[in-house]
Coordinates of N, CA and C in Angstrom, one line a residue:
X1 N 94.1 139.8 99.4 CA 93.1 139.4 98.5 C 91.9 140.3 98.7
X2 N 91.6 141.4 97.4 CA 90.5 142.0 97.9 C 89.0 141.2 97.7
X3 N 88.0 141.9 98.0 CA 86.6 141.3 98.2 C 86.5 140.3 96.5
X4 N 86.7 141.2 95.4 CA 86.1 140.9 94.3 C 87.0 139.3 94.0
X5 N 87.9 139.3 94.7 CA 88.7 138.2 94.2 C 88.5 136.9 94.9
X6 N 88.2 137.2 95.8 CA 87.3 136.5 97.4 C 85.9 135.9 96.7
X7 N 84.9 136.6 96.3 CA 83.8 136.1 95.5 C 84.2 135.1 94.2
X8 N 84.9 135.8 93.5 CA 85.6 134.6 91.9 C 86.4 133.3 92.9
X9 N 86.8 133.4 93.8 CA 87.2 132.3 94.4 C 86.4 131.3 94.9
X10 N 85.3 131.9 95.6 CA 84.2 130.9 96.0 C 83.2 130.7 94.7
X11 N 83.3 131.3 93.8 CA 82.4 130.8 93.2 C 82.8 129.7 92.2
X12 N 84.8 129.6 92.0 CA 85.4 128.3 91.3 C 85.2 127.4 92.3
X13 N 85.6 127.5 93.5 CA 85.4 126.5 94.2 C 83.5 125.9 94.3
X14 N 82.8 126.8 94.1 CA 81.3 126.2 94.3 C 80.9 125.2 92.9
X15 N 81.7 126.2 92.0 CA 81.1 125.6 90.9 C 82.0 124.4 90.0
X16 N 83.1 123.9 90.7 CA 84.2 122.7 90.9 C 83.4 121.4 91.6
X17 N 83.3 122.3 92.7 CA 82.6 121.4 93.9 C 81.1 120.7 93.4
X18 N 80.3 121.6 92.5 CA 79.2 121.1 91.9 C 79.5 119.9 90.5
X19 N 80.4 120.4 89.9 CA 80.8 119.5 88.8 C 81.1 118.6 89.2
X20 N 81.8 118.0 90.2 CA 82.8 116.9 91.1 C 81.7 115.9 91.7
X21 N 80.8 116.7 92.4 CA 79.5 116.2 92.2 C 78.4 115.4 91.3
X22 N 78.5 116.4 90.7 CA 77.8 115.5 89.3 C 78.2 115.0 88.8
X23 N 79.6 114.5 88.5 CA 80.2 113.8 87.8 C 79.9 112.5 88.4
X24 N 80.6 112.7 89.8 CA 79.9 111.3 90.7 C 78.9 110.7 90.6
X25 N 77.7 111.3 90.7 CA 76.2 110.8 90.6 C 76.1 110.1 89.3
X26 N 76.7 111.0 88.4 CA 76.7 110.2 87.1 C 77.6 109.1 87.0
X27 N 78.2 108.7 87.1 CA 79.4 107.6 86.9 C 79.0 107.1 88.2
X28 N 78.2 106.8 89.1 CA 77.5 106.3 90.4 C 76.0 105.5 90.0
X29 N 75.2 106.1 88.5 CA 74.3 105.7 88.4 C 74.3 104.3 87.8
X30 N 73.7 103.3 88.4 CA 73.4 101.8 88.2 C 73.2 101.8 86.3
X31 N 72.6 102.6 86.0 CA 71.8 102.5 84.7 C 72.5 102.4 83.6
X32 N 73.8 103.2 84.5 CA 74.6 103.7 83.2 C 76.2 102.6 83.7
X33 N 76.2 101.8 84.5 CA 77.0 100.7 84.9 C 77.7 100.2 83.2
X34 N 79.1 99.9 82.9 CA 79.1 99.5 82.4 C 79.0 100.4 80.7
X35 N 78.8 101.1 80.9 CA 78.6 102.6 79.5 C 79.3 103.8 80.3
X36 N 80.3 103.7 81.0 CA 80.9 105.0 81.0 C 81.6 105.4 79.9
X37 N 82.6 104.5 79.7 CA 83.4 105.4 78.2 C 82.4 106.0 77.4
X38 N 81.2 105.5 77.2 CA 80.1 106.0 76.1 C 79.5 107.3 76.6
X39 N 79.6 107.6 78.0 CA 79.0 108.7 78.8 C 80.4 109.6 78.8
X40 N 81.3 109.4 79.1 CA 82.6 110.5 79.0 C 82.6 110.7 77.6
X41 N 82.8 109.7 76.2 CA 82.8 110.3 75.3 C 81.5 111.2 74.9
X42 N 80.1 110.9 75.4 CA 79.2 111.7 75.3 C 79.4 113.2 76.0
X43 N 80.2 113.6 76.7 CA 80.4 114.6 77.6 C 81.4 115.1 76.7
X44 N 82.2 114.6 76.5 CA 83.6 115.4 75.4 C 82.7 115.7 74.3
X45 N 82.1 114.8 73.6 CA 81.6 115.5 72.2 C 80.8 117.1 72.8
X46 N 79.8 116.8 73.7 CA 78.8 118.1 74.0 C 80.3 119.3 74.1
X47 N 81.3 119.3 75.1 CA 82.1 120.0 75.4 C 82.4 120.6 74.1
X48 N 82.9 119.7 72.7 CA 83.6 120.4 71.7 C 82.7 121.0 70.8
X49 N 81.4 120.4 70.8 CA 80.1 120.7 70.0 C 79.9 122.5 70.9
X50 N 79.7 122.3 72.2 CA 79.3 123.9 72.6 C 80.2 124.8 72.7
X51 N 81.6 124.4 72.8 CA 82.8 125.4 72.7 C 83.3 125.8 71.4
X52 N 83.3 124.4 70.6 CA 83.9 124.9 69.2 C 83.0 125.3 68.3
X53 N 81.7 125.1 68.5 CA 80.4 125.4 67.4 C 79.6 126.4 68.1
X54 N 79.0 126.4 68.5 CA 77.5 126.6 69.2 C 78.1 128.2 70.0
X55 N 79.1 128.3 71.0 CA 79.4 129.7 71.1 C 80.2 130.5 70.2
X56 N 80.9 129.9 69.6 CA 81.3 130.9 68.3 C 80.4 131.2 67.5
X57 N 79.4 130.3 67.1 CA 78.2 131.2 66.2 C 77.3 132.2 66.7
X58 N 76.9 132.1 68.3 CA 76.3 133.0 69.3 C 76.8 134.3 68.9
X59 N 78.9 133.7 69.2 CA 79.4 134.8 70.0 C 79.5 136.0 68.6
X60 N 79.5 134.9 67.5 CA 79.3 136.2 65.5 C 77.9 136.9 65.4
X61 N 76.8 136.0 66.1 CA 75.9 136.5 65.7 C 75.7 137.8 66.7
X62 N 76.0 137.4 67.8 CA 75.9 138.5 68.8 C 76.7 139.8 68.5
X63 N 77.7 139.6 67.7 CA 78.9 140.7 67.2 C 78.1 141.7 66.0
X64 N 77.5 140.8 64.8 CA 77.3 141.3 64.2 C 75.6 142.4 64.4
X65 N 75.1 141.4 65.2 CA 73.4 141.8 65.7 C 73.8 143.3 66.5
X66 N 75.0 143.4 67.1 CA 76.0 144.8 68.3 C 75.7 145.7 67.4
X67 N 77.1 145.5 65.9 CA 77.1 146.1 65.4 C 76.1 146.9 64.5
X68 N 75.2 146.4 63.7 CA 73.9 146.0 63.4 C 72.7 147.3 63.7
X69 N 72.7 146.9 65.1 CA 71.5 147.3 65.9 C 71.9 148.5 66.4
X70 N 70.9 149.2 66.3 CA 71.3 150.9 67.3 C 71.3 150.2 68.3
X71 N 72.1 151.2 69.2 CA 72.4 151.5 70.6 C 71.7 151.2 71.8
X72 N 70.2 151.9 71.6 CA 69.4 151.7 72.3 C 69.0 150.6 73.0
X73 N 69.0 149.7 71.7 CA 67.8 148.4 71.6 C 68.6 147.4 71.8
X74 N 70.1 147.6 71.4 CA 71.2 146.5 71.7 C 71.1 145.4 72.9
X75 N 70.5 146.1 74.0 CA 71.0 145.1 75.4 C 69.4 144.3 74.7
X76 N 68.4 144.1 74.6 CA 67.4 143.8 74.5 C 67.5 143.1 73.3
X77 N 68.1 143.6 72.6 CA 68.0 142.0 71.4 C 69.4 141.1 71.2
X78 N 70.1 142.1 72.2 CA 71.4 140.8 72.7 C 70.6 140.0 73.4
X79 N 70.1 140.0 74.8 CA 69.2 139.4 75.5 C 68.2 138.2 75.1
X80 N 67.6 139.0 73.6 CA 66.6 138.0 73.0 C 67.4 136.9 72.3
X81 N 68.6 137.1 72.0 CA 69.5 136.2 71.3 C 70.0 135.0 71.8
X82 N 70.4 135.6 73.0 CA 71.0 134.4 74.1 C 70.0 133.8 74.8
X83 N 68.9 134.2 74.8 CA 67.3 133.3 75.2 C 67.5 132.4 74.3
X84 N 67.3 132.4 72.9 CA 66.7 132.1 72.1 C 67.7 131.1 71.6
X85 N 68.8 131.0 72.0 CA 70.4 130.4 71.8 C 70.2 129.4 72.8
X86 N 69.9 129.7 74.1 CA 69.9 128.9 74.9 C 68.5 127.8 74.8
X87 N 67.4 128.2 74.4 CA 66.2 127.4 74.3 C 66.6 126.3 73.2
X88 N 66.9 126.9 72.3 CA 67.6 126.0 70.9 C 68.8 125.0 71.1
X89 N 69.5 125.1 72.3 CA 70.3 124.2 72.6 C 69.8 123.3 73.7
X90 N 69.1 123.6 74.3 CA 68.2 122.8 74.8 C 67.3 122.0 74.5
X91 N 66.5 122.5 73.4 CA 65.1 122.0 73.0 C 66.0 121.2 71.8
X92 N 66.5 121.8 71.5 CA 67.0 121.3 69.7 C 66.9 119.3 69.4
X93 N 67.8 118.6 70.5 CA 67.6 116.7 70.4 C 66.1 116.9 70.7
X94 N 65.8 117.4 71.3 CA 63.9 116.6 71.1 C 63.3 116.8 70.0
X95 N 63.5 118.2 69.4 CA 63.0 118.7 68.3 C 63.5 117.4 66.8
X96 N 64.9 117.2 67.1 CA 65.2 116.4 65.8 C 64.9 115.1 66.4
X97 N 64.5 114.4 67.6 CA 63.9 113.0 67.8 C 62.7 112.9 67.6
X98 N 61.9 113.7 67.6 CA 60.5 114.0 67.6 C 59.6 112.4 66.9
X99 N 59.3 111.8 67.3 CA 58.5 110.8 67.1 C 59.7 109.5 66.8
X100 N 60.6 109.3 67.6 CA 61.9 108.5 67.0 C 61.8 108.1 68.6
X101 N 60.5 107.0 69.1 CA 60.8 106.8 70.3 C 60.8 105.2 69.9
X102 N 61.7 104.4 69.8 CA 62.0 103.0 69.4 C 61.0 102.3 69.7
X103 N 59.8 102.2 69.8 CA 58.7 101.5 69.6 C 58.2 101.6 71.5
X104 N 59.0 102.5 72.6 CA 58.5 103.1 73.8 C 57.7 104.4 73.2
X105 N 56.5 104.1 73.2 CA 55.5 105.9 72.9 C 55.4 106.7 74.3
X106 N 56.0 106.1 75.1 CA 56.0 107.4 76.2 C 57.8 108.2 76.4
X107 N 58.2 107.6 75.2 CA 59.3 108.8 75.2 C 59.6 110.1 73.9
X108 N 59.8 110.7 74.6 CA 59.8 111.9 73.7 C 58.3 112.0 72.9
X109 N 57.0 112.2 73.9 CA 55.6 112.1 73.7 C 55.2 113.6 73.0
X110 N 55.1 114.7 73.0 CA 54.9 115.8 73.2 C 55.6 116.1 71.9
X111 N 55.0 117.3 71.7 CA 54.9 118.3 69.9 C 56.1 119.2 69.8
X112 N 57.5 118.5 70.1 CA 58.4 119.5 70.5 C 59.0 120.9 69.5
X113 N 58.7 120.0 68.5 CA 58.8 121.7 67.1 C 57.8 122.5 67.3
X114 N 56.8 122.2 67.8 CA 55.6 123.1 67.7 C 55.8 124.1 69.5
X115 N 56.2 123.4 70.1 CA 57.0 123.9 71.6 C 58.0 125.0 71.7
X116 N 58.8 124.5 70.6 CA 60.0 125.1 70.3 C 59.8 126.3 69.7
X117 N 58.9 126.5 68.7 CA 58.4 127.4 67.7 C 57.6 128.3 68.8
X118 N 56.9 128.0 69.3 CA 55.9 128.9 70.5 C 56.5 129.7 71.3
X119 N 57.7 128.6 71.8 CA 58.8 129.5 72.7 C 59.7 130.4 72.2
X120 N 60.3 130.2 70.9 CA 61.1 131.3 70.1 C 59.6 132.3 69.6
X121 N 58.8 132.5 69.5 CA 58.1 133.6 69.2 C 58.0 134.2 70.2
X122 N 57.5 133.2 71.6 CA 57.3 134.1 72.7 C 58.4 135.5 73.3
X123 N 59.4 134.8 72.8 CA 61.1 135.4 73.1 C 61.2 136.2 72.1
X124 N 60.6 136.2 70.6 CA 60.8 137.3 69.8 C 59.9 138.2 70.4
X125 N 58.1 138.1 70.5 CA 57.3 139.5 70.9 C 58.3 139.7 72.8
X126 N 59.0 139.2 73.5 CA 59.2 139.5 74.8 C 60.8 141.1 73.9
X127 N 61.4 140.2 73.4 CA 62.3 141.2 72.8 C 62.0 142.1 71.9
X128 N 60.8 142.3 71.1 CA 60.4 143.2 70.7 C 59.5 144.2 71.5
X129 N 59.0 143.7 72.9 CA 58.5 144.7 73.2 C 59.7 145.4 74.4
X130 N 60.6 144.7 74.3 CA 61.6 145.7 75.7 C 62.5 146.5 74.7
X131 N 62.4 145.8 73.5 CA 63.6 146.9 72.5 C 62.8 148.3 72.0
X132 N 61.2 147.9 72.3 CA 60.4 149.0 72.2 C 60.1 150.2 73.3
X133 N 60.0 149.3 74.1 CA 60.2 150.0 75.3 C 61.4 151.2 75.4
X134 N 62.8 150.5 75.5 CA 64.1 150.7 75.2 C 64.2 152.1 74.6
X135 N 63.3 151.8 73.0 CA 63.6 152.5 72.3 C 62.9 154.4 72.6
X136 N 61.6 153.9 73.3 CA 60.8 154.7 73.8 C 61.6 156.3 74.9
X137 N 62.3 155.0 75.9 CA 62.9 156.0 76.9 C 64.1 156.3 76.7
X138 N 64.7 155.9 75.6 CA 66.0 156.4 75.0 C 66.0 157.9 74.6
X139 N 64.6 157.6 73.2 CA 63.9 158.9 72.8 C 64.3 159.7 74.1
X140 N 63.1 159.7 75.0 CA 63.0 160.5 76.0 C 64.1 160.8 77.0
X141 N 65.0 159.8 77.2 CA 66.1 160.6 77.6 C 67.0 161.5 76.9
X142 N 67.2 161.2 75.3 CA 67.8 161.9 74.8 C 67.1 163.2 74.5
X143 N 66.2 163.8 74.9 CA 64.8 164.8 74.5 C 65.2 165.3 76.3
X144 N 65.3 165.0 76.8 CA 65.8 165.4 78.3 C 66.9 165.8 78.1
X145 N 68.3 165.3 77.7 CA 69.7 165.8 78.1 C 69.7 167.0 77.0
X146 N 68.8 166.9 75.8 CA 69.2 168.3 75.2 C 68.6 169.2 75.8
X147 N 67.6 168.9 76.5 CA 67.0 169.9 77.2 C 67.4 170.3 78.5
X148 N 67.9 169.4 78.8 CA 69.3 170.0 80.1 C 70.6 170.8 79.4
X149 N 70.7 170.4 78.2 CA 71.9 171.2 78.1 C 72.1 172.3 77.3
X150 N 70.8 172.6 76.6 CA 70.2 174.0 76.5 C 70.2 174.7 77.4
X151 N 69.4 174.3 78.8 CA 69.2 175.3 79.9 C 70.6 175.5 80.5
X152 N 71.3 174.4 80.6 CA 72.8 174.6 80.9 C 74.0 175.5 79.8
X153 N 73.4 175.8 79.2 CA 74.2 176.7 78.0 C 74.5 177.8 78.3
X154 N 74.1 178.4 78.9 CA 75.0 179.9 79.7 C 75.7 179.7 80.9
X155 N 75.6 178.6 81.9 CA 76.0 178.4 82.8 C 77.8 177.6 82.9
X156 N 78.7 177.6 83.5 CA 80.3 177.4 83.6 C 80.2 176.1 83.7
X157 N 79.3 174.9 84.0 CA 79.6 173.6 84.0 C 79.3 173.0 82.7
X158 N 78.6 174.2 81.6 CA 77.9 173.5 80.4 C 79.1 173.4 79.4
X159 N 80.3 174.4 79.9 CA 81.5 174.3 78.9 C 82.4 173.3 79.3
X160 N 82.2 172.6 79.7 CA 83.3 171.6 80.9 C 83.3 170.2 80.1
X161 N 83.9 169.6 79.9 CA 84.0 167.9 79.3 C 83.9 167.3 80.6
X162 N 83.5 166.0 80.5 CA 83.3 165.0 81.6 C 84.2 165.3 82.4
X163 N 85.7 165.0 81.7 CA 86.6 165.2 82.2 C 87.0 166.1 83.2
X164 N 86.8 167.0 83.1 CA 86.8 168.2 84.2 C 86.4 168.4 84.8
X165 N 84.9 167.7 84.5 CA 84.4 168.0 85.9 C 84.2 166.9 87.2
X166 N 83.8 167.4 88.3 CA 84.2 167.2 89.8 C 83.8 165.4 89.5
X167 N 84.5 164.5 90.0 CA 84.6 163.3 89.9 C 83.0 162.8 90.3
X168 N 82.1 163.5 91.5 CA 80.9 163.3 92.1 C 80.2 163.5 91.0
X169 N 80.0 164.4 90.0 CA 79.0 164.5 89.2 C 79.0 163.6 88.1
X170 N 79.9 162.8 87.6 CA 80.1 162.1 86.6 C 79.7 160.6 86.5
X171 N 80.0 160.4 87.9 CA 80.4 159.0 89.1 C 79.6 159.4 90.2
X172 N 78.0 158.7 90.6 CA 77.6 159.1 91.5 C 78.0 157.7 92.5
X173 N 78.8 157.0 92.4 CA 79.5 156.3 93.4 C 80.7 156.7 94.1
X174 N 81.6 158.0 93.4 CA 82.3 158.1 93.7 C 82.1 159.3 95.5
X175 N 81.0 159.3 95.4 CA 81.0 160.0 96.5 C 80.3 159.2 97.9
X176 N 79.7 158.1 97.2 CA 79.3 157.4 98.8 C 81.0 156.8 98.8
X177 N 81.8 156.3 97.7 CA 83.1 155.7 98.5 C 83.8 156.9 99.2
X178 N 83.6 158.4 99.0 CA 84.6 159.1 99.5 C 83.7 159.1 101.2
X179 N 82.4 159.3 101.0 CA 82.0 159.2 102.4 C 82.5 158.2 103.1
X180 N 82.4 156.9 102.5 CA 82.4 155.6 103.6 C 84.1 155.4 103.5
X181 N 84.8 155.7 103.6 CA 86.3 155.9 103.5 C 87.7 156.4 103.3

């Protein structure tokens, strides 16, 4: 078993071990005595609601936003997407209970559309300014490599495809593995 498979191993086992746990605590809590089938079927529904709905729409929107979006700016408004995916599945039952507290006013107290709305903006200027960023040193890397490969244009490595050349120059990993083994 090499290393990488050693890690995926302890990390099913950590994250079994945490479920198994929580499961317990939950089906252990006094409160809920008595409403488990209503809490397992509450757990099934979220399961089919987030596997069958909620990541397939992510996983289209994220496909199409790939395709979509230059290159550059991609990791950064993938990023902002799955923020913004993940706050919305979170925040989203407070947002639709919002003043639907059965005659207790200390539940669900707080302006959660207006929360929700502040936090997806914050996540759009946070992702407009790293796709700008992004976009910035892209420019400039790309303004570098022609300018490396101009000056490299008379020179025997400038005619070479990746492929040909020395495995160290391409892969700067491949040379600390050739040192360390």
């Amino acid at each position: 078993m090499n290393r990488t498979s050693r890690v995926r191993l302890a990390l099913v086992v950590a994250g079994v071990s945490l479920l198994v746990f929580g499961i317990q605590g939950l089906l252990d809590e006094p409160y809920l005595t008595g409403h488990r089938l209503e809490v397992l079927l509450w757990g099934a529904r979220g399961i089919v609601l987030h596997d069958g709905v909620w990541m397939p729409l992510v996983l289209t929107a994220g496909l199409l936003l790939g395709r979509a979006a230059p290159a550059r700016v991609r990791g950064a408004l993938t990023a902002g997407l799955m923020t913004a995916a993940a706050l919305t599945a979170v925040g989203l039952p407070a947002v639709l209970r919002e003043g639907d507290h059965n005659g207790n006013a200390t539940l669900l107290p707080l302006p959660y559309l207006r929360n929700w709305l502040l936090l997806l903006a914050a996540v759009a200027v946070g992702t407009a300014v790293s796709a700008a960023v992004l976009w910035w040193r892209g420019g400039r890397s790309s303004a570098a490599m022609s300018g490396r490969r101009a000056r490299m244009s008379g020179s025997s490595t400038a005619s070479r495809t990746s492929s040909e050349m020395p495995r160290e120059r391409t892969n700067p990993f491949a040379r600390r593995r050739r040192t360390q083994g």
